[in-house]
XYZ file of N, CA and C in Angstrom:
378
model
N 0.807 -1.202 0.000
C 0.000 0.000 0.000
C 0.846 1.259 0.000
N 2.092 1.132 0.371
C 2.990 2.285 0.426
C 4.264 1.954 -0.340
N 4.627 2.831 -1.256
C 5.897 2.690 -1.954
C 6.816 3.822 -1.520
N 8.061 3.465 -1.234
C 9.013 4.433 -0.694
C 10.248 4.486 -1.575
N 10.706 5.692 -1.870
C 11.889 5.870 -2.698
C 12.812 6.880 -2.034
N 14.016 6.413 -1.708
C 14.994 7.283 -1.057
C 15.875 7.993 -2.085
N 16.398 9.127 -1.678
C 17.357 9.865 -2.500
C 18.233 10.711 -1.586
N 19.325 11.228 -2.164
C 20.174 12.135 -1.407
C 21.467 11.537 -0.897
N 21.641 10.236 -1.102
C 22.889 9.625 -0.671
C 24.052 10.059 -1.552
N 25.256 9.669 -1.144
C 26.428 10.026 -1.930
C 27.693 9.853 -1.127
N 28.757 10.426 -1.665
C 30.074 10.371 -1.028
C 30.345 11.695 -0.343
N 30.755 11.630 0.903
C 31.048 12.834 1.671
C 32.253 12.569 2.557
N 32.997 13.609 2.841
C 34.139 13.456 3.735
C 33.679 13.436 5.181
N 34.481 12.841 6.024
C 34.183 12.830 7.453
C 33.992 14.260 7.942
N 32.964 14.449 8.764
C 32.617 15.779 9.240
C 31.628 16.509 8.356
N 31.353 15.955 7.199
C 30.447 16.590 6.265
C 28.986 16.280 6.565
N 28.114 16.781 5.689
C 26.674 16.646 5.889
C 26.001 16.122 4.631
N 24.898 15.448 4.833
C 24.018 15.018 3.748
C 22.585 15.120 4.234
N 21.680 15.327 3.287
C 20.255 15.314 3.605
C 19.583 14.257 2.746
N 19.031 13.255 3.400
C 18.313 12.205 2.699
C 16.833 12.542 2.627
N 16.210 12.111 1.542
C 14.774 12.270 1.382
C 14.146 10.918 1.091
N 12.895 10.784 1.455
C 12.143 9.561 1.202
C 10.756 9.973 0.723
N 10.479 9.735 -0.544
C 9.190 10.081 -1.121
C 8.256 8.887 -1.030
N 7.059 9.125 -0.541
C 6.092 8.050 -0.344
C 4.930 8.161 -1.321
N 4.568 7.041 -1.883
C 3.361 6.941 -2.698
C 2.398 6.026 -1.956
N 1.210 6.557 -1.705
C 0.252 5.829 -0.882
C -0.999 5.549 -1.707
N -1.504 4.348 -1.601
C -2.709 3.974 -2.341
C -3.926 4.697 -1.809
N -4.963 4.711 -2.631
C -6.233 5.320 -2.239
C -6.744 4.679 -0.945
N -7.461 5.447 -0.174
C -8.033 5.042 1.109
C -6.978 4.869 2.174
N -5.790 5.295 1.892
C -4.725 5.260 2.880
C -3.965 6.567 2.771
N -3.650 7.160 3.860
C -3.005 8.469 3.840
C -1.617 8.379 4.454
N -0.715 9.138 3.873
C 0.666 9.123 4.345
C 0.747 9.449 5.822
N -0.104 10.369 6.280
C 0.019 10.787 7.667
C -0.420 9.704 8.640
N -0.975 8.596 8.138
C -1.360 7.500 9.011
C -0.151 6.708 9.489
N 0.985 6.906 8.840
C 2.137 6.059 9.090
C 3.214 6.776 9.894
N 3.734 6.067 10.895
C 4.997 6.487 11.492
C 6.099 6.085 10.523
N 7.169 6.849 10.527
C 8.247 6.629 9.567
C 9.581 6.488 10.286
N 10.456 5.714 9.687
C 11.760 5.528 10.290
C 12.868 5.482 9.260
N 14.066 5.752 9.727
C 15.289 5.571 8.934
C 16.131 4.475 9.594
N 16.650 3.614 8.759
C 17.511 2.533 9.206
C 18.731 2.488 8.297
N 19.773 1.814 8.757
C 20.963 1.678 7.909
C 21.558 0.289 8.077
N 22.235 -0.130 7.013
C 22.868 -1.438 7.035
C 24.221 -1.343 6.352
N 25.266 -1.623 7.116
C 26.624 -1.648 6.584
C 26.946 -3.066 6.109
N 27.906 -3.222 5.209
C 28.264 -4.554 4.718
C 28.629 -5.491 5.861
N 28.024 -6.667 5.858
C 28.333 -7.665 6.869
C 27.690 -7.432 8.221
N 26.856 -6.410 8.310
C 26.211 -6.096 9.585
C 24.697 -6.139 9.442
N 24.041 -6.241 10.587
C 22.583 -6.237 10.584
C 22.056 -4.812 10.402
N 20.844 -4.759 9.897
C 20.180 -3.459 9.777
C 19.959 -2.876 11.170
N 20.211 -1.584 11.303
C 20.058 -0.954 12.617
C 19.200 0.304 12.539
N 18.542 0.578 13.621
C 17.689 1.756 13.747
C 18.532 3.018 13.793
N 18.070 4.061 13.111
C 18.739 5.356 13.132
C 17.838 6.412 13.767
N 16.627 6.566 13.224
C 15.719 7.593 13.728
C 14.298 7.256 13.305
N 13.321 7.766 14.063
C 11.916 7.549 13.727
C 11.101 8.763 14.140
N 9.956 8.886 13.501
C 9.075 10.024 13.765
C 7.640 9.550 13.705
N 6.818 10.029 14.623
C 5.412 9.648 14.644
C 4.650 10.287 13.487
N 3.394 9.837 13.309
C 2.626 10.293 12.156
C 2.457 11.805 12.133
N 2.327 12.409 13.294
C 2.117 13.852 13.353
C 3.413 14.639 13.300
N 4.522 13.941 13.521
C 5.796 14.634 13.627
C 6.060 15.175 15.020
N 5.139 14.911 15.938
C 5.273 15.468 17.269
C 6.304 14.784 18.142
N 6.615 13.553 17.815
C 7.608 12.813 18.596
C 8.663 12.206 17.682
N 9.905 12.327 18.103
C 11.010 11.749 17.353
C 11.865 10.889 18.284
N 12.527 9.928 17.685
C 13.402 9.025 18.430
C 14.687 8.855 17.639
N 15.805 8.741 18.352
C 17.099 8.597 17.706
C 17.933 7.509 18.375
N 18.751 6.868 17.569
C 19.759 5.999 18.141
C 20.750 6.871 18.902
N 21.285 6.344 19.985
C 22.212 7.128 20.805
C 23.393 7.637 19.988
N 23.825 6.838 19.037
C 25.019 7.184 18.271
C 24.830 8.393 17.355
N 23.579 8.763 17.074
C 23.349 9.879 16.145
C 22.712 11.090 16.813
N 22.365 10.979 18.076
C 21.727 12.089 18.774
C 22.605 13.332 18.738
N 21.981 14.450 18.431
C 22.699 15.707 18.358
C 23.329 15.988 17.009
N 23.365 14.978 16.133
C 23.959 15.163 14.796
C 22.939 14.947 13.678
N 21.983 14.067 13.873
C 20.975 13.765 12.856
C 19.634 14.352 13.289
N 18.850 14.764 12.290
C 17.509 15.272 12.555
C 16.538 14.658 11.559
N 15.499 14.023 12.086
C 14.456 13.456 11.241
C 13.283 14.422 11.208
N 12.668 14.550 10.048
C 11.498 15.422 9.917
C 10.621 14.887 8.791
N 9.401 15.396 8.716
C 8.488 14.954 7.671
C 7.619 16.110 7.224
N 7.215 16.054 5.976
C 6.284 17.021 5.408
C 5.095 16.214 4.891
N 4.028 16.164 5.657
C 2.889 15.330 5.283
C 2.160 15.870 4.049
N 2.260 17.143 3.801
C 1.634 17.708 2.604
C 2.348 17.238 1.336
N 3.627 16.928 1.464
C 4.430 16.469 0.325
C 4.700 14.968 0.359
N 4.153 14.284 1.363
C 4.399 12.842 1.514
C 5.892 12.528 1.504
N 6.652 13.306 2.235
C 8.099 13.156 2.199
C 8.698 13.149 3.600
N 9.663 12.289 3.765
C 10.415 12.140 5.001
C 11.845 12.594 4.739
N 12.476 13.181 5.748
C 13.843 13.678 5.589
C 14.736 13.172 6.724
N 16.024 13.136 6.439
C 17.018 12.885 7.477
C 18.210 13.786 7.200
N 18.376 14.786 8.044
C 19.540 15.655 7.953
C 20.649 15.048 8.789
N 21.785 14.799 8.148
C 22.902 14.148 8.830
C 24.102 15.085 8.819
N 24.545 15.454 9.999
C 25.696 16.349 10.135
C 26.846 15.631 10.825
N 28.045 16.151 10.609
C 29.238 15.596 11.250
C 29.319 14.080 11.049
N 29.210 13.656 9.824
C 29.216 12.230 9.512
C 30.575 11.588 9.784
N 30.534 10.322 10.145
C 31.728 9.568 10.497
C 31.925 8.422 9.507
N 33.155 7.997 9.270
C 33.390 6.904 8.314
C 32.637 5.627 8.664
N 32.484 5.345 9.945
C 31.781 4.128 10.358
C 30.283 4.192 10.084
N 29.807 5.327 9.629
C 28.398 5.453 9.277
C 28.140 5.183 7.792
N 29.160 4.736 7.113
C 28.986 4.292 5.735
C 28.045 3.098 5.708
N 26.978 3.219 4.924
C 25.948 2.176 4.903
C 24.914 2.511 3.843
N 24.024 1.556 3.617
C 22.821 1.822 2.840
C 21.746 2.281 3.815
N 21.198 3.455 3.561
C 20.168 4.027 4.411
C 18.806 3.827 3.762
N 17.890 3.266 4.551
C 16.551 2.977 4.040
C 15.498 3.640 4.907
N 14.414 4.042 4.265
C 13.272 4.532 5.027
C 12.209 3.443 5.078
N 11.347 3.539 6.072
C 10.334 2.523 6.273
C 9.096 3.154 6.889
N 7.960 2.473 6.719
C 6.681 2.984 7.211
C 5.953 1.908 8.000
N 5.229 2.342 9.018
C 4.453 1.421 9.836
C 3.246 2.136 10.428
N 2.194 1.364 10.697
C 1.047 1.888 11.444
C 1.053 1.387 12.883
N 2.097 0.658 13.238
C 2.158 0.070 14.572
C 3.040 0.877 15.516
N 3.042 0.432 16.775
C 3.865 1.098 17.789
C 5.287 0.535 17.750
N 6.060 0.833 18.743
C 7.454 0.374 18.842
C 8.242 0.765 17.610
N 8.231 2.037 17.295
C 8.756 2.498 16.006
C 10.272 2.549 15.940
N 10.950 2.099 16.988
C 12.403 2.006 16.930
C 12.864 0.599 16.583
N 11.932 -0.289 16.318
C 12.241 -1.698 16.078
C 12.094 -2.035 14.605
N 13.083 -2.705 14.060
C 13.068 -3.051 12.632
C 11.827 -3.852 12.272
N 11.481 -4.840 13.104
C 10.389 -5.751 12.768
C 9.022 -5.080 12.782
N 8.939 -3.894 13.342
C 7.660 -3.173 13.387
C 7.221 -2.710 12.001
N 8.179 -2.513 11.121
C 7.894 -1.834 9.861
C 7.446 -2.794 8.760
N 6.418 -2.353 8.036
C 5.810 -3.174 6.990
C 6.283 -2.819 5.584
N 6.667 -1.565 5.393
C 7.012 -1.101 4.051
C 8.410 -0.495 4.072
N 9.192 -0.856 3.049
C 10.585 -0.435 2.982
C 10.936 0.078 1.605
N 11.797 1.099 1.592
C 12.384 1.512 0.336
C 13.611 0.668 0.030
N 14.189 0.865 -1.160
C 15.367 0.086 -1.545
C 16.644 0.612 -0.926
N 16.621 1.841 -0.501
C 17.792 2.397 0.150
C 18.638 3.280 -0.744
N 19.454 4.099 -0.092
C 20.402 4.960 -0.799
C 21.755 4.845 -0.109
N 22.808 4.747 -0.901
C 24.145 4.531 -0.358
C 24.725 5.832 0.180
N 25.228 5.755 1.394
C 25.972 6.864 1.986
C 27.384 6.368 2.275
N 28.360 7.048 1.721
C 29.751 6.676 1.927
C 30.498 7.862 2.529
N 31.107 7.626 3.675
C 31.833 8.680 4.375
C 33.319 8.337 4.342
N 34.085 9.168 3.699
C 35.523 8.922 3.580
C 36.278 9.584 4.721
N 37.376 8.956 5.106
C 38.171 9.491 6.232
C 39.233 10.457 5.748
């Protein structure tokens, strides 16, 4: 019911910034604002991990401890778009970043999410 497409990834030097976007296409009788949204990342050889999440209204946000103070998640429900502003990036944060959508609670958990984008590569050079 929800299709997600990420963009904004690329190559950046350590300490640099990137802004990721996630455009959502939602079927009729379902509205983008019904879904909580999250960002996750997966590095080669590692499990997918939680990065940040935001409730349907945007009123509550959650972050992994490792990104607090550097990353900001936001959403524009009028544009059906999710964002992740990433500042002061580190080489160990090189990964494929994916957005995901859910109507359930526990929005910091990978298994909560029903819909996933294909991801966008973020590479941070040292």
